[in-house]
Amino acid sequence: MQTATATPWADAGSVDVLLFDVFGTVVDWHGSIVREMAHAHPQVDGAAFARAWRAGYQPAMARVRSGELGWTLIDDLHRIILDTILPQFGLAHLEDAARAQLNRVWHRLDAWPDSVEGVRRLKAKYICCTLSNGNLGLLTRMAKRAGLPWDCVLSAEVFRAYKPDPATYLGAAKVFDVPPHRVMLVAAHHDDLAAARACGLRTAYVERPFEFGRDQPKDVAARAENDLHSADLLDLADRLGCPAAV
């Protein structure tokens, strides 16, 4: 929810570029997959399915980082994970076309209710760009469907390295020809923010307590190491001096 009396951040003018983590921060991957499963496969526990699919995300990227797999797009990693978990949920019978359609749910994720307006307000003052492990095609289709008004779409695909590799954060700063300290990462994940800080970026935490569903709320307590802590992207816009249109 948006706070009524957000305190403006004194250093708002020290940042030129806002980079956004996407999955969980800007879009509701869990709720979107639950809704998709309720429509396509109502016999399946959609919440458990969504969490099982997401649980394979970091291990799959670790296989790329270790060299076990060559460079592999998130779309393809999502498909590998999907094929692994389908038997657990009684869906081993799905044909390839059905699996491909289900895998594309990651292109159809719904934005959190505050995201579109929040990004719209923030881009009036800052360059607003994705910095996601999702591949370019995925992020572009997602933005087009959800109406997310990015200035630019950047992905780990551009740098052929997955976050938290420094090549992603520093590469994004280089794209815009600004020093890292004039870039801020906006994310709902403290590990992502910590890696960005280690590269010299500023950091803003966004509360997404129900990223994993309302039955598994996250601890969203403020941490002193972040420059900003916000309830949502509208609150962040307030803190960064980007008022709503009158």
Short mmCIF file of C-alpha atoms in Angstrom, two decimals:
data_model
loop_
_atom_site.label_atom_id
_atom_site.label_comp_id
_atom_site.label_asym_id
_atom_site.label_seq_id
_atom_site.Cartn_x
_atom_site.Cartn_y
_atom_site.Cartn_z
CA MET A 1 0.00 0.00 0.00
CA GLN A 2 1.10 3.61 -0.46
CA THR A 3 2.17 5.54 2.61
CA ALA A 4 0.38 8.83 3.22
CA THR A 5 3.34 10.82 4.53
CA ALA A 6 6.46 9.51 2.80
CA THR A 7 9.61 11.38 3.83
CA PRO A 8 11.49 12.66 0.74
CA TRP A 9 14.95 11.19 0.30
CA ALA A 10 17.56 13.93 0.61
CA ASP A 11 19.85 12.34 -2.01
CA ALA A 12 17.21 11.91 -4.71
CA GLY A 13 19.22 14.13 -7.05
CA SER A 14 22.28 11.90 -6.80
CA VAL A 15 20.73 9.17 -8.97
CA ASP A 16 20.16 9.18 -12.74
CA VAL A 17 19.07 5.62 -13.48
CA LEU A 18 16.70 3.23 -11.72
CA LEU A 19 17.24 -0.43 -12.52
CA PHE A 20 14.38 -2.75 -11.61
CA ASP A 21 14.43 -6.37 -10.68
CA VAL A 22 11.24 -7.74 -12.26
CA PHE A 23 10.10 -11.17 -11.00
CA GLY A 24 8.46 -10.54 -7.63
CA THR A 25 9.39 -6.87 -7.52
CA VAL A 26 7.34 -5.52 -10.44
CA VAL A 27 5.21 -8.53 -11.38
CA ASP A 28 3.34 -11.10 -9.31
CA TRP A 29 4.75 -14.39 -10.60
CA HIS A 30 3.10 -16.52 -7.90
CA GLY A 31 -0.41 -15.14 -8.23
CA SER A 32 -0.19 -15.15 -12.02
CA ILE A 33 0.80 -18.82 -12.18
CA VAL A 34 -1.88 -19.75 -9.64
CA ARG A 35 -4.51 -18.05 -11.81
CA GLU A 36 -3.22 -19.74 -14.96
CA MET A 37 -3.28 -23.17 -13.33
CA ALA A 38 -6.79 -22.62 -11.97
CA HIS A 39 -7.95 -22.03 -15.54
CA ALA A 40 -5.92 -24.67 -17.39
CA HIS A 41 -5.42 -27.39 -14.76
CA PRO A 42 -7.89 -26.80 -11.91
CA GLN A 43 -7.14 -30.20 -10.35
CA VAL A 44 -3.59 -29.06 -9.51
CA ASP A 45 -2.59 -27.16 -6.37
CA GLY A 46 -1.58 -23.99 -8.20
CA ALA A 47 0.19 -22.40 -5.23
CA ALA A 48 2.38 -25.48 -4.67
CA PHE A 49 3.02 -25.73 -8.41
CA ALA A 50 4.11 -22.08 -8.65
CA ARG A 51 6.48 -22.40 -5.71
CA ALA A 52 7.95 -25.66 -7.01
CA TRP A 53 8.61 -24.07 -10.38
CA ARG A 54 10.24 -21.02 -8.84
CA ALA A 55 12.30 -23.20 -6.47
CA GLY A 56 14.19 -24.55 -9.47
CA TYR A 57 15.18 -21.07 -10.65
CA GLN A 58 18.37 -20.51 -8.67
CA PRO A 59 19.66 -24.11 -9.05
CA ALA A 60 19.12 -23.90 -12.81
CA MET A 61 21.09 -20.65 -13.07
CA ALA A 62 23.81 -22.18 -10.87
CA ARG A 63 24.28 -24.86 -13.55
CA VAL A 64 24.98 -22.09 -16.07
CA ARG A 65 27.31 -20.22 -13.72
CA SER A 66 29.30 -23.38 -12.98
CA GLY A 67 29.74 -24.20 -16.65
CA GLU A 68 27.67 -27.39 -16.44
CA LEU A 69 25.35 -25.75 -18.96
CA GLY A 70 26.45 -23.29 -21.61
CA TRP A 71 24.72 -19.91 -21.78
CA THR A 72 21.01 -20.74 -21.54
CA LEU A 73 18.08 -18.32 -21.66
CA ILE A 74 15.65 -18.20 -18.74
CA ASP A 75 12.88 -19.34 -21.10
CA ASP A 76 14.83 -22.54 -21.67
CA LEU A 77 15.74 -22.96 -18.00
CA HIS A 78 12.06 -22.51 -17.09
CA ARG A 79 11.21 -25.30 -19.55
CA ILE A 80 13.82 -27.62 -18.04
CA ILE A 81 12.37 -27.02 -14.58
CA LEU A 82 8.82 -27.42 -15.87
CA ASP A 83 9.56 -30.78 -17.45
CA THR A 84 11.06 -31.90 -14.14
CA ILE A 85 8.11 -30.95 -11.94
CA LEU A 86 5.18 -31.95 -14.16
CA PRO A 87 5.19 -35.61 -13.01
CA GLN A 88 5.01 -34.45 -9.37
CA PHE A 89 1.67 -32.79 -10.13
CA GLY A 90 0.14 -35.49 -12.31
CA LEU A 91 0.85 -33.64 -15.56
CA ALA A 92 3.48 -35.89 -17.12
CA HIS A 93 1.03 -36.59 -19.96
CA LEU A 94 1.14 -33.04 -21.33
CA GLU A 95 2.24 -32.90 -24.97
CA ASP A 96 5.02 -30.58 -26.12
CA ALA A 97 2.64 -27.89 -27.41
CA ALA A 98 0.83 -27.75 -24.07
CA ARG A 99 4.12 -27.58 -22.20
CA ALA A 100 5.33 -24.75 -24.43
CA GLN A 101 2.10 -22.82 -23.85
CA LEU A 102 2.36 -23.29 -20.08
CA ASN A 103 6.03 -22.26 -20.12
CA ARG A 104 5.02 -18.98 -21.73
CA VAL A 105 3.08 -18.06 -18.58
CA TRP A 106 6.26 -16.23 -17.55
CA HIS A 107 5.60 -13.87 -20.48
CA ARG A 108 2.06 -13.29 -19.20
CA LEU A 109 2.74 -12.34 -15.59
CA ASP A 110 0.50 -9.65 -14.14
CA ALA A 111 2.02 -6.48 -12.69
CA TRP A 112 1.43 -5.66 -9.04
CA PRO A 113 -1.39 -3.09 -8.79
CA ASP A 114 1.01 -0.19 -8.11
CA SER A 115 3.67 -1.07 -10.70
CA VAL A 116 2.45 0.57 -13.90
CA GLU A 117 1.62 3.90 -12.27
CA GLY A 118 4.72 3.72 -10.10
CA VAL A 119 7.05 3.28 -13.07
CA ARG A 120 5.17 5.97 -15.00
CA ARG A 121 5.74 8.46 -12.20
CA LEU A 122 9.37 7.49 -11.66
CA LYS A 123 10.29 7.78 -15.34
CA ALA A 124 9.26 11.43 -15.32
CA LYS A 125 12.49 12.08 -13.42
CA TYR A 126 14.70 9.01 -13.90
CA ILE A 127 15.68 6.58 -16.62
CA CYS A 128 13.71 3.44 -15.69
CA CYS A 129 15.08 0.17 -17.00
CA THR A 130 14.74 -3.51 -16.19
CA LEU A 131 17.71 -5.48 -14.94
CA SER A 132 16.33 -8.99 -14.80
CA ASN A 133 17.60 -12.50 -15.34
CA GLY A 134 14.62 -12.94 -17.65
CA ASN A 135 15.55 -12.91 -21.33
CA LEU A 136 14.81 -10.00 -23.63
CA GLY A 137 11.91 -11.60 -25.48
CA LEU A 138 10.24 -12.59 -22.22
CA LEU A 139 10.65 -9.15 -20.66
CA THR A 140 9.45 -7.33 -23.77
CA ARG A 141 6.31 -9.44 -24.18
CA MET A 142 5.59 -9.15 -20.45
CA ALA A 143 5.92 -5.36 -20.56
CA LYS A 144 3.72 -5.05 -23.63
CA ARG A 145 0.96 -7.19 -22.13
CA ALA A 146 1.09 -5.59 -18.67
CA GLY A 147 1.51 -2.02 -19.94
CA LEU A 148 4.81 -1.48 -18.13
CA PRO A 149 6.24 1.78 -19.52
CA TRP A 150 9.98 1.07 -19.38
CA ASP A 151 12.45 3.47 -20.96
CA CYS A 152 14.66 0.50 -21.77
CA VAL A 153 14.69 -3.27 -21.32
CA LEU A 154 17.99 -4.79 -20.17
CA SER A 155 18.51 -8.41 -19.32
CA ALA A 156 21.22 -10.75 -18.12
CA GLU A 157 21.07 -11.94 -21.73
CA VAL A 158 22.79 -8.71 -22.81
CA PHE A 159 25.77 -9.41 -20.56
CA ARG A 160 25.62 -13.23 -20.81
CA ALA A 161 25.84 -13.39 -17.04
CA TYR A 162 23.15 -13.94 -14.44
CA LYS A 163 22.73 -11.77 -11.39
CA PRO A 164 24.42 -11.53 -8.95
CA ASP A 165 27.40 -11.50 -11.32
CA PRO A 166 28.95 -7.99 -11.17
CA ALA A 167 28.92 -7.92 -14.98
CA THR A 168 25.17 -7.30 -14.87
CA TYR A 169 25.14 -4.32 -12.49
CA LEU A 170 28.30 -2.71 -13.85
CA GLY A 171 27.27 -3.48 -17.42
CA ALA A 172 23.99 -1.66 -16.94
CA ALA A 173 25.79 1.41 -15.60
CA LYS A 174 28.10 1.31 -18.60
CA VAL A 175 25.14 1.14 -21.02
CA PHE A 176 24.00 4.53 -19.72
CA ASP A 177 27.54 5.93 -19.36
CA VAL A 178 27.12 6.80 -15.70
CA PRO A 179 29.20 5.78 -12.67
CA PRO A 180 27.70 2.99 -10.54
CA HIS A 181 26.93 5.35 -7.65
CA ARG A 182 24.47 7.23 -9.87
CA VAL A 183 22.48 4.04 -10.46
CA MET A 184 19.95 2.59 -8.03
CA LEU A 185 18.70 -0.99 -8.05
CA VAL A 186 15.06 -1.37 -7.04
CA ALA A 187 14.26 -4.87 -5.80
CA ALA A 188 12.25 -6.95 -3.36
CA HIS A 189 15.21 -9.28 -2.70
CA HIS A 190 18.00 -8.45 -0.28
CA ASP A 191 20.56 -10.72 -1.95
CA ASP A 192 20.14 -8.86 -5.25
CA LEU A 193 20.46 -5.51 -3.48
CA ALA A 194 23.56 -6.63 -1.57
CA ALA A 195 25.27 -7.67 -4.80
CA ALA A 196 24.41 -4.32 -6.37
CA ARG A 197 25.80 -2.42 -3.37
CA ALA A 198 29.04 -4.40 -3.64
CA CYS A 199 29.36 -2.93 -7.15
CA GLY A 200 28.81 0.62 -5.89
CA LEU A 201 25.12 1.01 -6.76
CA ARG A 202 22.52 2.63 -4.53
CA THR A 203 19.68 0.38 -3.39
CA ALA A 204 15.94 0.62 -2.74
CA TYR A 205 14.01 -2.22 -1.16
CA VAL A 206 10.35 -2.70 -2.11
CA GLU A 207 8.05 -4.64 0.19
CA ARG A 208 6.31 -7.54 -1.53
CA PRO A 209 5.13 -9.53 1.48
CA PHE A 210 2.98 -11.89 -0.58
CA GLU A 211 5.48 -12.70 -3.32
CA PHE A 212 5.16 -16.40 -2.44
CA GLY A 213 1.42 -16.23 -1.72
CA ARG A 214 -0.69 -14.97 1.15
CA ASP A 215 -0.20 -18.25 2.99
CA GLN A 216 3.59 -17.76 3.01
CA PRO A 217 4.22 -14.07 3.79
CA LYS A 218 7.78 -12.76 3.65
CA ASP A 219 9.61 -10.79 6.30
CA VAL A 220 9.79 -7.30 4.78
CA ALA A 221 11.40 -5.50 7.71
CA ALA A 222 13.63 -2.56 6.83
CA ARG A 223 17.40 -3.07 6.71
CA ALA A 224 19.74 -0.20 7.41
CA GLU A 225 22.11 -1.06 4.57
CA ASN A 226 19.59 -0.01 1.90
CA ASP A 227 19.36 3.64 0.90
CA LEU A 228 15.56 3.45 0.72
CA HIS A 229 12.79 1.20 1.98
CA SER A 230 9.39 1.54 0.36
CA ALA A 231 5.99 -0.07 0.72
CA ASP A 232 5.51 -0.20 -3.07
CA LEU A 233 6.49 1.69 -6.20
CA LEU A 234 4.07 4.53 -5.52
CA ASP A 235 5.70 5.02 -2.15
CA LEU A 236 9.11 4.92 -3.84
CA ALA A 237 7.95 7.61 -6.27
CA ASP A 238 6.94 9.77 -3.31
CA ARG A 239 10.30 9.25 -1.66
CA LEU A 240 12.14 10.17 -4.85
CA GLY A 241 10.13 13.32 -5.47
CA CYS A 242 8.03 12.10 -8.36
CA PRO A 243 4.53 13.37 -7.56
CA ALA A 244 1.32 12.04 -9.00
CA ALA A 245 -0.29 14.03 -11.80
CA VAL A 246 -2.73 16.63 -10.50
#
